[in-house]
Coordinates of C-alpha atoms and ligand atoms in Angstrom, one line a residue:
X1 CA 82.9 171.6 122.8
X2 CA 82.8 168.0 122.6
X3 CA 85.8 165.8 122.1
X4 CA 86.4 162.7 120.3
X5 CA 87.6 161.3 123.5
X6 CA 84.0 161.8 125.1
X7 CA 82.5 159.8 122.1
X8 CA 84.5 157.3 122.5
X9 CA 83.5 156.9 125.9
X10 CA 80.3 157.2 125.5
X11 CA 80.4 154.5 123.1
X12 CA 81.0 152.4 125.4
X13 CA 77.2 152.7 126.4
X14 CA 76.1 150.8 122.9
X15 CA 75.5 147.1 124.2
X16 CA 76.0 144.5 120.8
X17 CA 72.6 143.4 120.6
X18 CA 71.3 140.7 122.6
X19 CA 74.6 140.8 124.3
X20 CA 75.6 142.8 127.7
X21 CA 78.8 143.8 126.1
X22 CA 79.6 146.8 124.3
X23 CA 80.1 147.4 120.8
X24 CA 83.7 149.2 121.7
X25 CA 85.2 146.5 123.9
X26 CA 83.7 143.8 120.9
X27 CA 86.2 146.0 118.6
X28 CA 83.7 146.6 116.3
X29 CA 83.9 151.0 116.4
X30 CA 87.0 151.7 114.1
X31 CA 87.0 155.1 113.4
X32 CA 85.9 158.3 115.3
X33 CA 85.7 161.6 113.7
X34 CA 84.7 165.1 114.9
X35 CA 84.5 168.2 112.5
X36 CA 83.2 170.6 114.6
X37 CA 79.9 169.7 116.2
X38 CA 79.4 166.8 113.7
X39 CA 80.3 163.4 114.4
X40 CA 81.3 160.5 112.1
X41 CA 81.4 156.7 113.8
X42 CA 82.6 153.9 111.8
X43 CA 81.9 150.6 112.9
X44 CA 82.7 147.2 110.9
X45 CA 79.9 143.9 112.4
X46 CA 80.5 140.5 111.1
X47 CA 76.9 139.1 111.2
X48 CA 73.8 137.8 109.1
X49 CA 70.8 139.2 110.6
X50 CA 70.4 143.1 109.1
X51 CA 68.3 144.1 112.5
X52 CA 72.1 144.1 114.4
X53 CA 73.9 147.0 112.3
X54 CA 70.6 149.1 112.1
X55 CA 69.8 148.4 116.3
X56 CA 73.9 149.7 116.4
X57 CA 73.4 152.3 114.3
X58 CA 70.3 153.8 115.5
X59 CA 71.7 153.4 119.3
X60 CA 75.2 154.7 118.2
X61 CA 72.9 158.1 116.9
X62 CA 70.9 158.5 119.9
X63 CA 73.7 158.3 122.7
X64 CA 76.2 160.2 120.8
X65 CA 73.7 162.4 119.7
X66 CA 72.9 163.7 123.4
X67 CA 76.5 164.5 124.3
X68 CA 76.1 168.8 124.5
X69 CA 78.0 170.6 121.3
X70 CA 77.3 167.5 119.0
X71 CA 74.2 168.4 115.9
X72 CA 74.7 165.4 113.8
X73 CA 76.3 162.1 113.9
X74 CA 76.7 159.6 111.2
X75 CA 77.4 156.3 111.0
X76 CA 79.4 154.7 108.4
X77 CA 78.8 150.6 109.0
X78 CA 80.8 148.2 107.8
X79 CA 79.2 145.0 107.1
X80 CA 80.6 141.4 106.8
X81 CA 78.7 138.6 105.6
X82 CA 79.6 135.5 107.9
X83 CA 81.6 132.8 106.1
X84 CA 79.3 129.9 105.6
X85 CA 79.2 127.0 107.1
X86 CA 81.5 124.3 105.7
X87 CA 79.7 121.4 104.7
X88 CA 80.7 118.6 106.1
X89 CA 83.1 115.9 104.2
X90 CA 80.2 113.7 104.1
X91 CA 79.7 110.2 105.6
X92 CA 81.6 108.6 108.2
X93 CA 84.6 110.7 107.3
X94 CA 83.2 113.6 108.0
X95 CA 85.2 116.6 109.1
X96 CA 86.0 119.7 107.2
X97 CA 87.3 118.7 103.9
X98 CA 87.8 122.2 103.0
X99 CA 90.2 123.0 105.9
X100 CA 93.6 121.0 106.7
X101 CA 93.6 121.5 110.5
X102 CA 90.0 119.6 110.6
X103 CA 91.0 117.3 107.8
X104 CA 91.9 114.6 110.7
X105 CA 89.1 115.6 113.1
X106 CA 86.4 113.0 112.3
X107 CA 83.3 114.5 113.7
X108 CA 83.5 117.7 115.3
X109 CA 80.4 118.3 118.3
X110 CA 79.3 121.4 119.7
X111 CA 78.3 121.9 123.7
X112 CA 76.3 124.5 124.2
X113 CA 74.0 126.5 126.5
X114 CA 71.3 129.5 126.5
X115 CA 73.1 130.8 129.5
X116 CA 76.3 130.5 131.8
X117 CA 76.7 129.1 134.9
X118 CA 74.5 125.6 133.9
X119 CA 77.6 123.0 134.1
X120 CA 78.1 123.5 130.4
X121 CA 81.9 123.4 130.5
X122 CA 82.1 120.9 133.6
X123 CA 79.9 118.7 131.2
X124 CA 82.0 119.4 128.2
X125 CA 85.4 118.7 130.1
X126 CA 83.4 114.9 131.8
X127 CA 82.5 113.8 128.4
X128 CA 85.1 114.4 126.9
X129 CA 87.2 112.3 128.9
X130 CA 83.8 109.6 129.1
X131 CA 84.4 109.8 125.0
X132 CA 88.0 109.1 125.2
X133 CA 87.4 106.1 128.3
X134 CA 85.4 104.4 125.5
X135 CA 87.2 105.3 122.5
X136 CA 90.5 104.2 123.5
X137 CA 88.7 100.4 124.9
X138 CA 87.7 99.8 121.6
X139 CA 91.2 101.0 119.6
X140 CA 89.7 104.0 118.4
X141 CA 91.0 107.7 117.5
X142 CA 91.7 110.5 120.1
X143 CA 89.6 113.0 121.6
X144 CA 89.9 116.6 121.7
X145 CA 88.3 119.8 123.3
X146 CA 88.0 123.6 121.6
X147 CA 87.3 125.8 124.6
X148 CA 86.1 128.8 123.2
X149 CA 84.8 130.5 126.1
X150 CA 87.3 133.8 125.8
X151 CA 86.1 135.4 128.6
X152 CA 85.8 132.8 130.9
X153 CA 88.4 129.7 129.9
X154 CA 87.9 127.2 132.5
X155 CA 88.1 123.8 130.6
X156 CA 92.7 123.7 131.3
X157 CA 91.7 124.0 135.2
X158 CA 89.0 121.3 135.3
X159 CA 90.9 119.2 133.0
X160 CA 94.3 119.6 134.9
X161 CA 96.1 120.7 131.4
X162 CA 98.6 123.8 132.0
X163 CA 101.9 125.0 130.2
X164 CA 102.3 127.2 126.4
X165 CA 100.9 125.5 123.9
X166 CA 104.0 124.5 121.3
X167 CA 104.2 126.0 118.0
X168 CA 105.4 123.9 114.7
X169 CA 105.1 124.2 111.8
X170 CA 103.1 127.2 112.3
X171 CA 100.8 125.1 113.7
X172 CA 99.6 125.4 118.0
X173 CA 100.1 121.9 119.2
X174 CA 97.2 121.0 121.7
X175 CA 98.3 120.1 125.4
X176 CA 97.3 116.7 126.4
X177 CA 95.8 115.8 129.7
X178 CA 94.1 112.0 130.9
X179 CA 94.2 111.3 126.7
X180 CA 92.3 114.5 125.6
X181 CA 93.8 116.8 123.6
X182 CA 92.8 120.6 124.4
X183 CA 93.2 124.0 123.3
X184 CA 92.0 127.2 124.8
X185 CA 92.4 130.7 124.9
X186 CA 93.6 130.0 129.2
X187 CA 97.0 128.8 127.8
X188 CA 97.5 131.4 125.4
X189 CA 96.9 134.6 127.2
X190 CA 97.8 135.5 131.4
X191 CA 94.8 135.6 133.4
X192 CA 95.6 139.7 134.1
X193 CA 94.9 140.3 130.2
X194 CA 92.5 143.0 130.3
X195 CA 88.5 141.7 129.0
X196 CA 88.5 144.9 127.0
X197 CA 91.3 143.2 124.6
X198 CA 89.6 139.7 124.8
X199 CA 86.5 141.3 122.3
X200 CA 88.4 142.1 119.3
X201 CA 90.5 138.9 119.6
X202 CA 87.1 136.3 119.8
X203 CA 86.8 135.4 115.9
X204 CA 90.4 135.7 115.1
X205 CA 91.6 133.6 118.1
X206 CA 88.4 131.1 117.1
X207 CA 89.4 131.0 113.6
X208 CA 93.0 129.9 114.9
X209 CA 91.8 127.5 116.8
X210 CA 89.9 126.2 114.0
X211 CA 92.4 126.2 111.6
X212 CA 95.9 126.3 112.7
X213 CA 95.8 123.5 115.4
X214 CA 97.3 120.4 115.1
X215 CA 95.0 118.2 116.5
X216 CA 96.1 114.7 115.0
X217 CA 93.9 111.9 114.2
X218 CA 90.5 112.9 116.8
X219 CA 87.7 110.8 116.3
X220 CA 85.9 113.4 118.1
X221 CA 86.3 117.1 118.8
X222 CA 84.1 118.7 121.4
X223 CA 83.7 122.4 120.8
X224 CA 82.9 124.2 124.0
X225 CA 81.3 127.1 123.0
X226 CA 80.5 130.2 125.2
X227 CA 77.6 130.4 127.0
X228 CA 74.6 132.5 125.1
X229 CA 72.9 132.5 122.0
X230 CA 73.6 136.0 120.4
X231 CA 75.3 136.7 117.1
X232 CA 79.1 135.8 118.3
X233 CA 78.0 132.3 118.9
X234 CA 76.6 132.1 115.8
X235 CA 79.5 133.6 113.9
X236 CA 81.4 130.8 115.9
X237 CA 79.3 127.6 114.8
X238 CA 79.7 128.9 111.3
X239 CA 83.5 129.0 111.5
X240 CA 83.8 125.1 112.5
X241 CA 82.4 122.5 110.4
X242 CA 79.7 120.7 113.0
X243 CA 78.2 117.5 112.7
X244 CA 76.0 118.0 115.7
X245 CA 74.8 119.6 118.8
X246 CA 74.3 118.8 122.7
X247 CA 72.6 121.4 124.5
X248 CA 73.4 121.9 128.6
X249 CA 70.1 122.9 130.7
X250 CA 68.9 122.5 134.1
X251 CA 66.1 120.8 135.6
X252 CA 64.1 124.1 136.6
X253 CA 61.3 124.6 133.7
X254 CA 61.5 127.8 132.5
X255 CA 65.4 126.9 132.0
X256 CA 63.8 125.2 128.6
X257 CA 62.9 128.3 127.3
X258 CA 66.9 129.8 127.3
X259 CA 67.6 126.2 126.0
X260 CA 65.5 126.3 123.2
X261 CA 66.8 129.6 122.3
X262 CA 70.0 128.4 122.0
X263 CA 69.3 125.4 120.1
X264 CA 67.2 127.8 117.6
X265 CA 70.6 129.1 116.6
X266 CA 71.8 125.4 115.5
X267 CA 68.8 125.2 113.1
X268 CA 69.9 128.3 111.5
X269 CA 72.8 126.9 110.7
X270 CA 71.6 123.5 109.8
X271 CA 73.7 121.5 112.5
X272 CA 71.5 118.6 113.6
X273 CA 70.7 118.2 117.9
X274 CA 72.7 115.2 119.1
X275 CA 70.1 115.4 122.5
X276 CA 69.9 117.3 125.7
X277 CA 71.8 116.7 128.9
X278 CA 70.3 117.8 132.2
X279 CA 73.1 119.5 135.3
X280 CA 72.4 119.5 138.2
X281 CA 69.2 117.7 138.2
X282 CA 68.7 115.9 141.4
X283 CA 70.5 115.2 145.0
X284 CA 71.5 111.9 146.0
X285 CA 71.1 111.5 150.2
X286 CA 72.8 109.1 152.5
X287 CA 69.7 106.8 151.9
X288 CA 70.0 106.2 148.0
X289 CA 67.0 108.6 148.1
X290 CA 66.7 111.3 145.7
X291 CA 66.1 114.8 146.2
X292 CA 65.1 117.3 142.9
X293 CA 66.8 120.7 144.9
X294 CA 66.2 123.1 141.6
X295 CA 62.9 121.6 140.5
X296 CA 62.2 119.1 137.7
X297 CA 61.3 118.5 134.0
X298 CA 63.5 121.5 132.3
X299 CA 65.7 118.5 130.5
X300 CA 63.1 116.5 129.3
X301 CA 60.5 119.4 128.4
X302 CA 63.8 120.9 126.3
X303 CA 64.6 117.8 124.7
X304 CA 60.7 117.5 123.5
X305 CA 60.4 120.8 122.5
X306 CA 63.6 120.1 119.8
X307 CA 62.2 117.1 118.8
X308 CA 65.5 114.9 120.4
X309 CA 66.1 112.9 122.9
X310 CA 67.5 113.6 126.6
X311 CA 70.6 111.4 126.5
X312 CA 70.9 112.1 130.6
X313 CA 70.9 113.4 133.6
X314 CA 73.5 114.3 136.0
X315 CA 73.4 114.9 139.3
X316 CA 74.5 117.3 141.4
X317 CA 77.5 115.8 143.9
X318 CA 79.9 118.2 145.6
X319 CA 82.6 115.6 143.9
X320 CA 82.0 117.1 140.5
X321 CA 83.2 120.8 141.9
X322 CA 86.1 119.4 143.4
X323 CA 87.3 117.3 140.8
X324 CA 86.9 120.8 138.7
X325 CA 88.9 122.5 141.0
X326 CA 91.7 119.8 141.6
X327 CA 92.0 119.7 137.7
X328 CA 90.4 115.9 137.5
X329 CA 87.3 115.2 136.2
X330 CA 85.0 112.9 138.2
X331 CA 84.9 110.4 135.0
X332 CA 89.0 110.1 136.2
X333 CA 88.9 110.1 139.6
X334 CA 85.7 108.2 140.6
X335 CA 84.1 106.4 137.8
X336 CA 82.0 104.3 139.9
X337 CA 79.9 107.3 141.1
X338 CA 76.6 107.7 139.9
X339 CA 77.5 111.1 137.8
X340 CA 80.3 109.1 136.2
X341 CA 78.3 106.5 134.9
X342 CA 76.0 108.8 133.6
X343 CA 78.4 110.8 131.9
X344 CA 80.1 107.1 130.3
X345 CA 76.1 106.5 129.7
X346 CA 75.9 110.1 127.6
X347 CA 79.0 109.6 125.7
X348 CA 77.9 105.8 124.6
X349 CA 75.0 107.7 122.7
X350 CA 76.6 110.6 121.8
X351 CA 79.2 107.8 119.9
X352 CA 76.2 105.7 118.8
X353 CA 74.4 108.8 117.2
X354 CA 77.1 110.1 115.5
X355 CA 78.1 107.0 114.0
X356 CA 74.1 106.2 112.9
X357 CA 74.4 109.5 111.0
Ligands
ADP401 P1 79.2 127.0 132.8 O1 80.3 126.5 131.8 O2 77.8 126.6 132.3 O3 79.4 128.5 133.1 P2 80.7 125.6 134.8 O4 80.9 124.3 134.1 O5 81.9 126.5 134.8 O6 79.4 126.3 134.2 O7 80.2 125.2 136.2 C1 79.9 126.2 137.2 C2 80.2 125.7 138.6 O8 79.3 124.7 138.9 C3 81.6 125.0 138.7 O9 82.2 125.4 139.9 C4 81.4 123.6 138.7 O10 82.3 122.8 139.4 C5 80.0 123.5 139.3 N1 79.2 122.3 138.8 C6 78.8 122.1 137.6 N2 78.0 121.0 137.5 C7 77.9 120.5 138.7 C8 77.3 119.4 139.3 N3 76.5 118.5 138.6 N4 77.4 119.2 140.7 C9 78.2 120.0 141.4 N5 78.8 121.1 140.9 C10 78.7 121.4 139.6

């Protein structure tokens, strides 16, 4: 005889498509339900694209269908439509007029990537504070970062920012570190919190961030998303009103085909590419000379291929890692370096671009 206790673990077999994570540790299975040997699965998906609850549903019927003593399964789905993306205020005010929390944030930016482990957040955390460098030279507004990688929060470490965010007004006050303001699901939980929670809590936590945060006057908000391209990114773009996006890649060439997948899911939404950075894209020896360790082209062939412009490339310096791991950006703690320059050099377009707009 089967139990519900075996379906549940077997459930845990059903990857969310496109995703290596299972539908049961996204939260999406709520109900389980055995009546002998037939089964009844209900599952509730937040998404647009109508191939994800049939792929779930049809995988759902074939794993739990070859568990011994089960004849039928069904599988009651529960779709949401995802809310649409808020239009932005319009013109240089920008923001999301329909939401208070982004009422002050002037233009909001995503940073994204097809895949992890590219620099995105390093590159997030250094332009922010290149952003902030300029910003605050010419008198203007404040600089901010969403982290929204749940599973992997790294941007409080790299920027040095650690403590409980405050509460008031029933609003989380960002913690502030080298001028940039910064919220992330690293100050809110304890590293030990088990990944199997984190699922269920990505769009609730997100929308939080998006809309109970007190972020003050920001000129600009830079939304580190998480790494990937799959249907909880998307769900995350169309949560925050976005006036544009950079997309992270490395120099190899077939890294522009993850890239462009990634920024596919911008045009879906209709949020404009603000450019391509490159990571990691060459060596600098002893000699000034220059050394392209993980091949070249990926940035610019990217940036073609989306019809927008490579606003940079940084290279790879030891420095960077350290400053990540000592909590101070490179831009901080060595802004003569090469990277820093280039990362000043990004956030001068990114600033110029935005404002063109
Ligand atoms: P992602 O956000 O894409 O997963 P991270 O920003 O966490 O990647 O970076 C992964 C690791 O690579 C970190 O240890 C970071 O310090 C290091 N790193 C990123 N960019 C560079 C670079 N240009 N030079 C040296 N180390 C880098």
């Amino acid at each position: 005889m089967a139990d519900k206790d075996q379906i549940k673990d077997i459930l845990r077999m059903v990857k969310f498509p496109g995703f290596s994570r299972d539908i049961v540790s996204f939260g999406l299975v709520r109900d389980v339900a055995l009546d002998g040997a037939n089964a009844q699965i209900s599952i509730e998906v937040t998404t647009a694209d109508s191939r994800v609850p049939e792929k779930i549903a049809a995988d759902v019927k074939q794993t739990v269908g070859e568990i011994e003593g089960i004849d039928d399964v069904k599988v009651r789905m529960e779709i949401n439509e995802p809310n649409q993306q808020p239009k932005p205020g319009g013109g240089s005010s920008g923001g999301a007029s329909g939401n208070p929390a982004m009422q002050k944030v002037k233009y909001a930016i995503a940073v994204a990537s097809g895949k992890g482990g590219v620099g995105k957040s390093t590159v997030a955390v250094n332009l922010a504070c290149a952003l902030q460098r300029i910003l605050e030279a010419e008198g203007k507004g404040g600089v901010g970062i969403m982290d929204c990688d749940i599973y992997g929060p790294s941007v409080p470490l790299m920027l040095g920012a650690a403590g409980r965010p405050e509460i008031e007004n029933d609003m989380i006050l960002p913690i502030e570190n080298f001028g940039v303001r910064t919220i992330s699901m690293g100050f809110l939980i304890d590293e030990d919190t088990p990944v199997v929670w984190r699922g269920p809590m990505i769009m609730k936590t997100i929308q939080q961030f998006a809309q109970n945060v007190n972020w003050g006057e920001l000129e600009i908000l830079v939304v580190d998303l998480p790494p990937g391209t799959g249907d909880a990114q998307l769900s995350l773009v169309q949560t925050i009103p976005l006036e544009g996006a950079i997309i992270v890649t490395t120099p190899q060439p077939a890294a522009a085909n993850v890239a462009r997948r990634g920024a596919r899911m911008f045009d879906k939404v209709n949020v404009p590419q603000l450019g391509v950075i490159e990571n990691m894209s060459y060596m600098e020896g002893p000699d000034g000379g220059r050394q392209a360790l993980f091949g070249e082209g990926g940035g610019q062939e990217t940036a073609n291929s989306l019809e927008t412009s490579l606003l940079g490339q940084i290279p790879l310096d030891p420095n960077i890692r350290v400053g990540c791991d000592q909590g101070i950006p490179i831009v901080v703690s060595d802004p003569e370096s090469a990277a820093a320059k280039e990362f000043v050099k990004i956030a001068r377009q990114v600033i110029n671009n935005l404002v063109k707009k």
